[in-house]
Amino acid sequence: DAGVIQSPRHEVTEMGQEVTLRCKPISGHNSLFWYRQTMMRGLELLIYFNNNVPIDDSGMPEDRFSAKMPNASFSTLKIQPSEPRDSAVYFCASSPRTSGVTKQYFGPGTRLTVT
Amino acid sequence: QKEVEQDPGPLSVPEGAIVSLNCTYSNSAFQYFMWYRQYSRKGPELLMYTYSSGNKEDGRFTAQVDKSSKYISLFIRDSQPSDSATYLCAMSEPDSNYQLIWGAGTKLIIKP
């Protein structure tokens, strides 16, 4: 089992540039999550997809952030334009269809630095 | 006040000690309680979960929920240096079980 795959692992960009983060969930999982983790704010849910459909995007900080899931095996999180305060580790997680507790499987994360 | 409170630590203990990690919460509707472990530069991984109250044991790890006190604990027996990581608690309501409310995480250091 390959686990959740994220790319790139590290991204350094200048303020104002567009950043695209990519995620391949575990095969067969029907839910996908994008999180952001910082020392100050901890782990924050940005957006949740179920069966490729965005269900809850209330955590997306502002219009500069957008996420898509064109199919069950791929999702992107885009920041345009990027700002220094977007510097964080961005995690993608996926979850299988289950009743009860949602077991989320996290990828290794993308460490984003905006200068 | 945050919905879930967790002391960020760091908590440093000698190898072999019993470790107690804790979270308090304010939302009485929480029914699912989870502990995730996060090694440095890695994503969180689910360690244990419990539903409602009670204890759950898995090897050296025991998760405990006290709903009357709104308090959850993770105990690690015979702690090992490989247990050094950040431990995050997470909780959810039954009707929105995808929406996990996370603690800040406690950094645990096991000294050889």
Coordinates of N, CA and C in Angstrom, one line a residue:
Chain A
D1 N 0.8 -1.2 0.0 CA 0.0 0.0 0.0 C 0.9 1.2 0.0
A2 N 0.7 2.1 -1.0 CA 1.6 3.2 -1.2 C 1.3 4.3 -0.2
G3 N 0.2 4.4 0.4 CA -0.2 5.5 1.3 C -0.6 6.7 0.5
V4 N -0.9 7.8 1.2 CA -1.2 9.0 0.5 C 0.1 9.7 0.0
I5 N 0.1 10.1 -1.3 CA 1.2 10.7 -1.9 C 1.0 12.1 -2.1
Q6 N 2.0 12.9 -1.7 CA 1.9 14.4 -1.9 C 3.2 14.9 -2.7
S7 N 3.0 15.9 -3.5 CA 4.1 16.5 -4.1 C 3.8 18.0 -4.3
P8 N 4.8 18.8 -4.3 CA 6.2 18.5 -4.0 C 6.3 18.3 -2.5
R9 N 7.4 17.8 -2.0 CA 7.6 17.7 -0.5 C 8.0 19.0 0.1
H10 N 8.7 19.8 -0.7 CA 9.2 21.2 -0.3 C 8.9 22.1 -1.4
E11 N 8.5 23.3 -1.1 CA 8.3 24.4 -2.1 C 8.7 25.7 -1.5
V12 N 9.6 26.4 -2.2 CA 10.0 27.7 -1.8 C 9.6 28.6 -2.9
T13 N 8.9 29.7 -2.6 CA 8.4 30.5 -3.7 C 8.4 32.0 -3.2
E14 N 8.3 32.9 -4.1 CA 8.3 34.3 -3.7 C 6.8 34.8 -3.6
M15 N 6.6 35.7 -2.8 CA 5.3 36.3 -2.6 C 4.7 36.7 -3.9
G16 N 3.5 36.4 -4.1 CA 2.8 36.8 -5.4 C 2.7 35.7 -6.4
Q17 N 3.6 34.7 -6.2 CA 3.6 33.6 -7.2 C 2.5 32.6 -6.9
E18 N 2.1 31.8 -7.9 CA 1.1 30.8 -7.8 C 1.8 29.5 -7.3
V19 N 1.1 28.8 -6.3 CA 1.6 27.6 -5.8 C 0.5 26.5 -6.0
T20 N 0.9 25.3 -6.5 CA 0.0 24.2 -6.6 C 0.6 23.0 -5.9
L21 N -0.2 22.5 -5.0 CA 0.1 21.3 -4.2 C -0.7 20.2 -4.7
R22 N -0.1 19.0 -4.8 CA -0.8 17.8 -5.4 C -0.9 16.7 -4.4
C23 N -2.0 15.9 -4.6 CA -2.3 14.8 -3.7 C -2.9 13.6 -4.4
K24 N -2.4 12.4 -4.1 CA -3.0 11.2 -4.6 C -3.4 10.4 -3.4
P25 N -4.7 10.3 -3.2 CA -5.2 9.5 -2.0 C -5.0 8.0 -2.1
I26 N -5.2 7.3 -1.1 CA -5.2 5.9 -1.1 C -6.3 5.3 -1.9
S27 N -6.0 4.4 -2.8 CA -7.0 3.8 -3.7 C -8.1 3.2 -2.9
G28 N -9.3 3.6 -3.3 CA -10.5 3.0 -2.7 C -11.1 3.9 -1.6
H29 N -10.3 4.9 -1.2 CA -10.8 5.9 -0.2 C -11.7 6.9 -0.9
N30 N -12.9 7.2 -0.2 CA -13.8 8.1 -0.9 C -13.8 9.5 -0.3
S31 N -13.1 9.7 0.8 CA -13.0 11.1 1.4 C -11.6 11.6 1.3
L32 N -11.5 12.9 1.1 CA -10.2 13.5 1.0 C -10.2 14.8 1.8
F33 N -9.1 15.1 2.5 CA -9.0 16.3 3.3 C -7.7 17.0 3.0
W34 N -7.8 18.4 3.0 CA -6.6 19.2 3.0 C -6.5 19.9 4.3
Y35 N -5.3 19.8 4.9 CA -5.1 20.5 6.2 C -3.9 21.4 6.1
R36 N -3.8 22.4 7.0 CA -2.6 23.2 7.1 C -2.2 23.1 8.6
Q37 N -0.8 23.0 8.8 CA -0.3 22.9 10.1 C 0.8 24.0 10.3
T38 N 0.6 24.8 11.4 CA 1.6 25.8 11.8 C 1.8 25.7 13.3
M39 N 2.8 26.2 13.8 CA 3.1 26.2 15.2 C 2.0 27.0 16.0
M40 N 1.7 28.1 15.4 CA 0.7 29.0 16.1 C -0.7 28.5 16.1
R41 N -1.2 27.9 15.0 CA -2.6 27.5 14.9 C -2.8 26.0 14.9
G42 N -1.7 25.2 14.9 CA -1.9 23.8 14.9 C -2.4 23.3 13.6
L43 N -3.2 22.2 13.7 CA -3.7 21.5 12.5 C -5.1 22.1 12.2
E44 N -5.3 22.6 11.0 CA -6.5 23.2 10.6 C -7.1 22.5 9.3
L45 N -8.3 22.2 9.3 CA -9.0 21.6 8.2 C -9.3 22.7 7.2
L46 N -8.8 22.6 6.0 CA -9.1 23.6 4.9 C -10.3 23.2 4.1
I47 N -10.4 22.0 3.7 CA -11.5 21.5 2.8 C -11.6 20.0 2.9
Y48 N -12.9 19.6 2.7 CA -13.2 18.2 2.8 C -14.0 17.8 1.5
F49 N -13.5 16.7 0.8 CA -14.2 16.2 -0.3 C -14.8 14.8 0.0
N50 N -16.0 14.6 -0.5 CA -16.5 13.2 -0.4 C -17.0 12.8 -1.8
N51 N -16.5 11.7 -2.2 CA -16.8 11.2 -3.6 C -16.5 12.3 -4.6
N52 N -15.4 13.0 -4.5 CA -14.8 14.0 -5.4 C -15.6 15.3 -5.3
V53 N -16.6 15.4 -4.4 CA -17.4 16.6 -4.3 C -17.0 17.4 -3.1
P54 N -16.7 18.7 -3.2 CA -16.4 19.5 -2.0 C -17.6 19.6 -1.1
I55 N -17.5 19.2 0.1 CA -18.6 19.2 1.1 C -18.5 20.3 2.1
D56 N -17.3 20.6 2.5 CA -17.1 21.6 3.5 C -15.8 22.4 3.2
D57 N -15.9 23.6 2.8 CA -14.7 24.4 2.5 C -14.7 25.6 3.4
S58 N -15.3 25.5 4.5 CA -15.4 26.7 5.4 C -14.0 27.0 6.0
G59 N -13.1 26.1 6.0 CA -11.8 26.4 6.5 C -10.8 27.0 5.5
M60 N -11.2 27.2 4.3 CA -10.4 27.8 3.3 C -10.2 29.3 3.7
P61 N -9.0 29.8 3.9 CA -8.8 31.1 4.5 C -9.4 32.2 3.7
E62 N -9.3 32.2 2.4 CA -9.7 33.3 1.6 C -9.7 32.9 0.2
D63 N -10.2 33.8 -0.7 CA -10.3 33.5 -2.1 C -9.0 33.1 -2.8
R64 N -7.9 33.4 -2.2 CA -6.6 33.1 -2.8 C -6.4 31.6 -2.8
F65 N -7.2 30.9 -2.0 CA -7.0 29.4 -1.9 C -8.2 28.8 -2.7
S66 N -7.8 27.7 -3.5 CA -8.8 26.9 -4.2 C -8.4 25.5 -4.2
A67 N -9.3 24.6 -4.2 CA -9.0 23.1 -4.3 C -9.9 22.5 -5.3
K68 N -9.4 21.5 -5.9 CA -10.1 20.7 -6.9 C -9.9 19.2 -6.7
M69 N -10.8 18.4 -7.1 CA -10.7 17.0 -7.1 C -11.3 16.4 -8.4
P70 N -10.6 16.5 -9.5 CA -11.2 16.1 -10.8 C -11.6 14.6 -10.9
N71 N -10.9 13.8 -10.1 CA -11.2 12.3 -10.1 C -10.9 11.7 -8.7
A72 N -11.2 10.5 -8.6 CA -11.0 9.8 -7.2 C -9.5 9.7 -6.9
S73 N -8.6 9.9 -7.8 CA -7.2 9.6 -7.5 C -6.3 10.8 -7.5
F74 N -6.9 12.0 -7.5 CA -6.1 13.2 -7.7 C -6.8 14.4 -7.1
S75 N -6.0 15.3 -6.4 CA -6.6 16.5 -5.9 C -5.5 17.5 -5.9
T76 N -5.8 18.8 -6.1 CA -4.9 19.9 -6.0 C -5.4 21.0 -5.1
L77 N -4.4 21.6 -4.4 CA -4.7 22.8 -3.6 C -3.8 23.9 -4.2
K78 N -4.5 25.0 -4.6 CA -3.8 26.1 -5.3 C -3.9 27.4 -4.4
I79 N -2.8 28.1 -4.4 CA -2.7 29.4 -3.7 C -2.2 30.4 -4.7
Q80 N -3.1 31.4 -5.0 CA -2.8 32.4 -6.0 C -3.4 33.7 -5.6
P81 N -2.6 34.8 -5.3 CA -1.2 34.8 -5.2 C -0.8 34.4 -3.8
S82 N 0.4 33.8 -3.6 CA 0.9 33.4 -2.3 C 1.4 34.6 -1.5
E83 N 1.3 34.4 -0.2 CA 1.8 35.5 0.7 C 2.7 34.8 1.8
P84 N 3.6 35.5 2.4 CA 4.4 34.9 3.5 C 3.6 34.2 4.6
R85 N 2.5 34.7 4.9 CA 1.7 34.1 6.0 C 1.1 32.8 5.6
D86 N 1.2 32.4 4.3 CA 0.8 31.1 3.9 C 1.8 30.0 4.2
S87 N 3.0 30.4 4.6 CA 4.1 29.4 4.9 C 3.6 28.5 6.0
A88 N 3.6 27.2 5.7 CA 3.1 26.2 6.6 C 3.4 24.8 6.0
V89 N 3.0 23.8 6.8 CA 3.1 22.4 6.2 C 1.6 22.1 5.8
Y90 N 1.4 21.7 4.6 CA 0.1 21.3 4.1 C 0.0 19.8 3.9
F91 N -1.0 19.3 4.6 CA -1.2 17.8 4.6 C -2.5 17.5 3.8
C92 N -2.4 16.4 3.1 CA -3.5 15.8 2.4 C -3.8 14.5 3.2
A93 N -5.0 14.2 3.4 CA -5.4 12.9 4.1 C -6.6 12.3 3.4
S94 N -6.7 11.0 3.4 CA -7.8 10.3 2.8 C -8.4 9.4 3.8
S95 N -9.7 9.0 3.6 CA -10.4 8.1 4.5 C -11.3 7.2 3.8
P96 N -11.4 5.9 4.2 CA -12.3 5.0 3.5 C -13.7 5.3 4.0
R97 N -14.7 4.7 3.2 CA -16.1 4.8 3.6 C -16.3 3.8 4.7
T98 N -16.6 4.4 5.9 CA -17.0 3.6 7.1 C -18.1 4.3 7.8
S99 N -18.7 3.6 8.7 CA -19.7 4.2 9.6 C -18.9 4.4 10.9
G100 N -19.3 5.4 11.6 CA -18.7 5.6 12.9 C -17.4 6.5 12.7
V101 N -16.4 6.1 13.4 CA -15.2 7.0 13.4 C -14.6 7.1 12.0
T102 N -14.1 8.3 11.7 CA -13.4 8.6 10.5 C -11.9 8.4 10.7
K103 N -11.4 7.3 10.1 CA -9.9 7.1 10.2 C -9.3 7.8 9.1
Q104 N -8.5 8.8 9.4 CA -7.9 9.6 8.4 C -6.4 9.2 8.2
Y105 N -6.0 9.0 7.0 CA -4.6 8.6 6.7 C -3.9 9.8 6.0
F106 N -2.8 10.2 6.7 CA -2.2 11.4 6.2 C -1.0 11.1 5.3
G107 N -0.8 12.0 4.4 CA 0.4 12.0 3.6 C 1.6 12.6 4.3
P108 N 2.8 12.7 3.7 CA 3.9 13.2 4.4 C 4.0 14.7 4.4
G109 N 3.1 15.4 3.7 CA 3.0 16.8 3.8 C 3.9 17.6 2.8
T110 N 3.5 18.8 2.5 CA 4.3 19.7 1.6 C 4.7 20.9 2.5
R111 N 6.0 21.1 2.7 CA 6.4 22.2 3.5 C 6.6 23.4 2.5
L112 N 5.7 24.4 2.7 CA 5.7 25.6 1.9 C 6.3 26.8 2.6
T113 N 7.3 27.4 1.9 CA 7.9 28.7 2.4 C 7.7 29.7 1.3
V114 N 7.0 30.8 1.7 CA 6.8 31.9 0.9 C 7.6 33.1 1.4
T115 N 8.5 33.6 0.5 CA 9.5 34.7 0.9 C 9.0 36.0 0.4
Chain B
Q1 N -11.9 30.5 24.7 CA -11.5 29.1 25.1 C -11.6 28.2 23.9
K2 N -10.5 27.4 23.7 CA -10.6 26.4 22.6 C -11.5 25.3 23.0
E3 N -12.0 24.6 22.0 CA -12.9 23.4 22.2 C -12.1 22.3 22.8
V4 N -10.8 22.2 22.4 CA -9.9 21.1 22.9 C -8.6 21.7 23.4
E5 N -8.3 21.4 24.6 CA -7.1 22.0 25.2 C -6.1 20.8 25.4
Q6 N -4.8 21.1 25.0 CA -3.8 20.1 25.2 C -2.5 20.8 25.5
D7 N -1.8 20.4 26.5 CA -0.5 21.0 26.9 C 0.5 20.7 25.8
P8 N 1.2 21.7 25.2 CA 2.1 21.4 24.1 C 3.4 20.8 24.6
G9 N 3.7 20.9 25.9 CA 5.0 20.3 26.4 C 6.1 21.2 26.1
P10 N 7.4 20.7 25.9 CA 7.6 19.3 25.8 C 7.6 18.5 27.1
L11 N 7.3 17.3 27.1 CA 7.3 16.4 28.2 C 8.5 15.4 28.0
S12 N 9.4 15.5 28.9 CA 10.6 14.7 28.8 C 10.6 13.7 30.0
V13 N 10.8 12.4 29.7 CA 10.8 11.3 30.7 C 11.9 10.3 30.4
P14 N 12.3 9.6 31.4 CA 13.4 8.6 31.1 C 12.7 7.3 30.5
E15 N 13.5 6.6 29.7 CA 13.1 5.4 29.1 C 12.6 4.4 30.2
G16 N 11.4 3.8 29.8 CA 10.9 2.8 30.8 C 9.8 3.4 31.7
A17 N 9.7 4.7 31.7 CA 8.7 5.4 32.5 C 7.3 5.2 31.9
I18 N 6.3 5.4 32.8 CA 4.9 5.4 32.3 C 4.6 6.9 32.0
V19 N 4.0 7.1 30.8 CA 3.7 8.4 30.3 C 2.2 8.6 30.3
S20 N 1.8 9.8 30.7 CA 0.4 10.2 30.7 C 0.2 11.4 29.9
L21 N -0.5 11.3 28.8 CA -0.8 12.5 28.0 C -2.3 12.8 28.1
N22 N -2.7 14.0 28.1 CA -4.1 14.4 28.4 C -4.6 15.5 27.5
C23 N -6.0 15.5 27.4 CA -6.7 16.5 26.7 C -8.0 16.8 27.5
T24 N -8.4 18.0 27.5 CA -9.7 18.4 28.0 C -10.5 19.0 26.9
Y25 N -11.8 18.9 27.0 CA -12.7 19.5 26.0 C -13.9 20.1 26.6
S26 N -14.6 20.9 25.8 CA -15.8 21.6 26.3 C -17.1 21.1 25.7
N27 N -17.0 20.5 24.5 CA -18.2 20.1 23.8 C -18.7 18.7 24.3
S28 N -19.8 18.7 25.0 CA -20.3 17.4 25.5 C -20.9 16.5 24.4
A29 N -21.0 17.0 23.2 CA -21.5 16.2 22.1 C -20.4 15.3 21.5
F30 N -19.2 15.5 21.8 CA -18.1 14.7 21.2 C -18.4 13.3 21.7
Q31 N -18.2 12.3 20.7 CA -18.4 10.9 21.0 C -17.2 10.1 20.6
Y32 N -16.5 10.6 19.5 CA -15.4 9.9 19.0 C -14.1 10.6 19.5
F33 N -13.2 9.8 20.1 CA -12.0 10.3 20.6 C -10.8 9.6 20.0
M34 N -9.8 10.3 19.5 CA -8.7 9.7 18.8 C -7.4 10.3 19.3
W35 N -6.4 9.4 19.2 CA -5.0 9.9 19.4 C -4.2 9.6 18.2
Y36 N -3.5 10.6 17.7 CA -2.6 10.5 16.6 C -1.2 10.8 17.0
R37 N -0.3 10.1 16.4 CA 1.1 10.3 16.7 C 1.8 10.9 15.5
Q38 N 2.6 11.9 15.7 CA 3.3 12.5 14.6 C 4.8 12.6 14.8
Y39 N 5.5 11.9 14.0 CA 7.0 12.0 14.1 C 7.4 13.2 13.4
S40 N 8.6 13.7 13.7 CA 9.1 14.9 13.1 C 9.2 14.8 11.6
R41 N 8.7 15.8 10.9 CA 8.7 15.9 9.5 C 7.8 14.8 8.8
K42 N 6.9 14.3 9.5 CA 5.9 13.3 9.0 C 4.5 13.7 9.2
G43 N 3.6 13.1 8.5 CA 2.2 13.3 8.8 C 1.7 12.6 10.0
P44 N 0.6 13.0 10.6 CA 0.0 12.3 11.8 C -0.5 10.9 11.3
E45 N -0.4 10.0 12.3 CA -0.9 8.6 12.0 C -1.8 8.2 13.2
L46 N -2.9 7.6 12.9 CA -3.9 7.2 13.9 C -3.3 6.1 14.8
L47 N -3.3 6.4 16.1 CA -2.7 5.5 17.0 C -3.8 4.6 17.7
M48 N -4.9 5.3 18.2 CA -6.0 4.6 18.8 C -7.2 5.5 18.8
Y49 N -8.4 4.9 18.9 CA -9.6 5.6 19.0 C -10.5 4.9 19.9
T50 N -11.4 5.7 20.5 CA -12.5 5.1 21.4 C -13.8 5.8 21.1
Y51 N -14.8 5.1 21.3 CA -16.2 5.7 21.2 C -16.8 5.8 22.5
S52 N -17.3 7.0 22.8 CA -17.9 7.3 24.1 C -16.9 7.1 25.2
S53 N -17.4 6.6 26.3 CA -16.6 6.5 27.5 C -15.8 5.1 27.6
G54 N -14.9 5.1 28.5 CA -14.3 3.8 28.8 C -12.8 3.8 28.4
N55 N -12.2 2.6 28.6 CA -10.8 2.4 28.3 C -10.7 1.5 27.0
K56 N -9.5 1.7 26.4 CA -9.1 0.8 25.3 C -7.7 0.5 25.4
E57 N -7.3 -0.7 25.3 CA -5.8 -1.0 25.4 C -5.3 -1.7 24.1
D58 N -4.1 -1.3 23.8 CA -3.5 -1.9 22.6 C -2.0 -1.9 22.9
G59 N -1.5 -3.1 23.3 CA -0.1 -3.3 23.6 C 0.3 -2.4 24.8
R60 N 1.3 -1.5 24.6 CA 1.7 -0.7 25.7 C 0.9 0.6 25.8
F61 N -0.1 0.8 25.0 CA -0.9 2.0 24.9 C -2.3 1.7 25.5
T62 N -2.8 2.7 26.3 CA -4.1 2.6 26.8 C -4.8 4.0 26.7
A63 N -5.9 4.0 26.0 CA -6.7 5.3 25.9 C -7.9 5.2 26.9
Q64 N -8.1 6.4 27.5 CA -9.1 6.4 28.5 C -10.0 7.7 28.3
V65 N -11.3 7.5 28.4 CA -12.2 8.7 28.2 C -13.0 8.8 29.5
D66 N -13.1 10.0 30.0 CA -14.0 10.3 31.2 C -14.9 11.4 30.7
K67 N -16.1 11.1 30.2 CA -17.0 12.1 29.7 C -17.6 13.0 30.7
S68 N -17.7 12.5 32.0 CA -18.2 13.3 33.0 C -17.3 14.5 33.3
S69 N -16.0 14.3 33.2 CA -15.0 15.3 33.4 C -14.6 16.0 32.1
K70 N -15.0 15.5 31.0 CA -14.6 16.0 29.7 C -13.1 15.9 29.6
Y71 N -12.5 14.7 29.8 CA -11.1 14.6 29.9 C -10.7 13.2 29.3
I72 N -9.7 13.3 28.4 CA -9.2 12.0 27.9 C -7.7 11.9 28.1
S73 N -7.3 10.6 28.2 CA -5.9 10.4 28.5 C -5.3 9.3 27.5
L74 N -4.0 9.3 27.3 CA -3.3 8.3 26.6 C -2.1 7.9 27.6
F75 N -2.1 6.6 27.9 CA -1.0 6.2 28.8 C -0.1 5.3 27.9
I76 N 1.2 5.5 28.1 CA 2.2 4.7 27.4 C 3.0 4.0 28.5
R77 N 3.0 2.7 28.5 CA 3.8 1.9 29.5 C 5.1 1.5 28.9
D78 N 6.1 1.4 29.8 CA 7.5 1.0 29.3 C 7.9 1.8 28.1
S79 N 7.9 3.1 28.3 CA 8.2 4.0 27.2 C 9.6 3.8 26.6
Q80 N 9.6 3.9 25.3 CA 10.8 3.7 24.5 C 11.3 5.0 23.8
P81 N 12.5 5.1 23.5 CA 13.0 6.3 22.7 C 12.2 6.4 21.4
S82 N 11.8 5.3 20.8 CA 11.0 5.4 19.5 C 9.6 5.9 19.7
D83 N 9.2 6.1 21.0 CA 7.9 6.7 21.3 C 8.0 8.3 21.2
S84 N 9.2 8.8 21.1 CA 9.4 10.2 21.0 C 8.7 10.8 19.8
A85 N 7.8 11.6 20.0 CA 7.0 12.2 18.9 C 6.0 13.2 19.5
T86 N 5.2 13.8 18.6 CA 4.2 14.7 19.1 C 2.8 13.9 19.0
Y87 N 2.1 13.9 20.1 CA 0.8 13.2 20.2 C -0.3 14.2 20.2
L88 N -1.2 14.0 19.2 CA -2.3 14.9 19.1 C -3.6 14.2 19.4
C89 N -4.5 14.8 20.2 CA -5.8 14.2 20.4 C -6.7 14.9 19.4
A90 N -7.8 14.2 19.0 CA -8.8 14.7 18.1 C -10.1 14.1 18.5
M91 N -11.2 14.9 18.2 CA -12.5 14.4 18.7 C -13.5 14.9 17.6
S92 N -14.7 14.2 17.7 CA -15.7 14.6 16.7 C -17.1 14.2 17.3
E93 N -18.1 14.9 16.7 CA -19.5 14.5 17.0 C -19.9 13.4 16.1
P94 N -20.9 12.6 16.5 CA -21.4 11.5 15.6 C -21.9 12.0 14.3
D95 N -22.6 13.1 14.2 CA -23.2 13.6 13.0 C -22.3 14.2 12.1
S96 N -21.1 14.6 12.5 CA -20.1 15.2 11.6 C -18.8 14.6 11.9
N97 N -18.7 13.3 11.7 CA -17.5 12.6 12.2 C -16.3 12.8 11.3
Y98 N -16.5 13.6 10.2 CA -15.3 13.9 9.4 C -14.6 15.1 10.0
Q99 N -15.4 15.9 10.7 CA -14.9 17.2 11.2 C -14.2 16.9 12.6
L100 N -12.9 16.7 12.5 CA -12.1 16.4 13.7 C -11.7 17.8 14.3
I101 N -11.9 17.9 15.6 CA -11.4 19.0 16.4 C -10.1 18.6 17.1
W102 N -9.0 19.3 16.8 CA -7.7 18.8 17.1 C -7.2 19.6 18.4
G103 N -6.4 18.8 19.2 CA -5.6 19.5 20.2 C -4.4 20.0 19.6
A104 N -3.6 20.8 20.3 CA -2.4 21.4 19.8 C -1.3 20.4 19.7
G105 N -1.4 19.3 20.4 CA -0.3 18.3 20.3 C 0.6 18.5 21.5
T106 N 1.1 17.3 22.1 CA 2.1 17.4 23.1 C 3.4 16.7 22.6
K107 N 4.5 17.4 22.7 CA 5.7 16.9 22.2 C 6.3 16.0 23.4
L108 N 6.5 14.7 23.1 CA 7.1 13.8 24.1 C 8.5 13.4 23.7
I109 N 9.4 13.5 24.7 CA 10.8 13.1 24.5 C 11.1 12.0 25.5
I110 N 11.5 10.8 25.0 CA 11.9 9.7 25.9 C 13.4 9.6 25.9
K111 N 14.0 9.9 27.0 CA 15.5 9.9 27.2 C 16.0 8.5 27.4
P112 N 17.0 8.0 26.6 CA 17.6 6.7 26.8 C 18.3 6.6 28.1

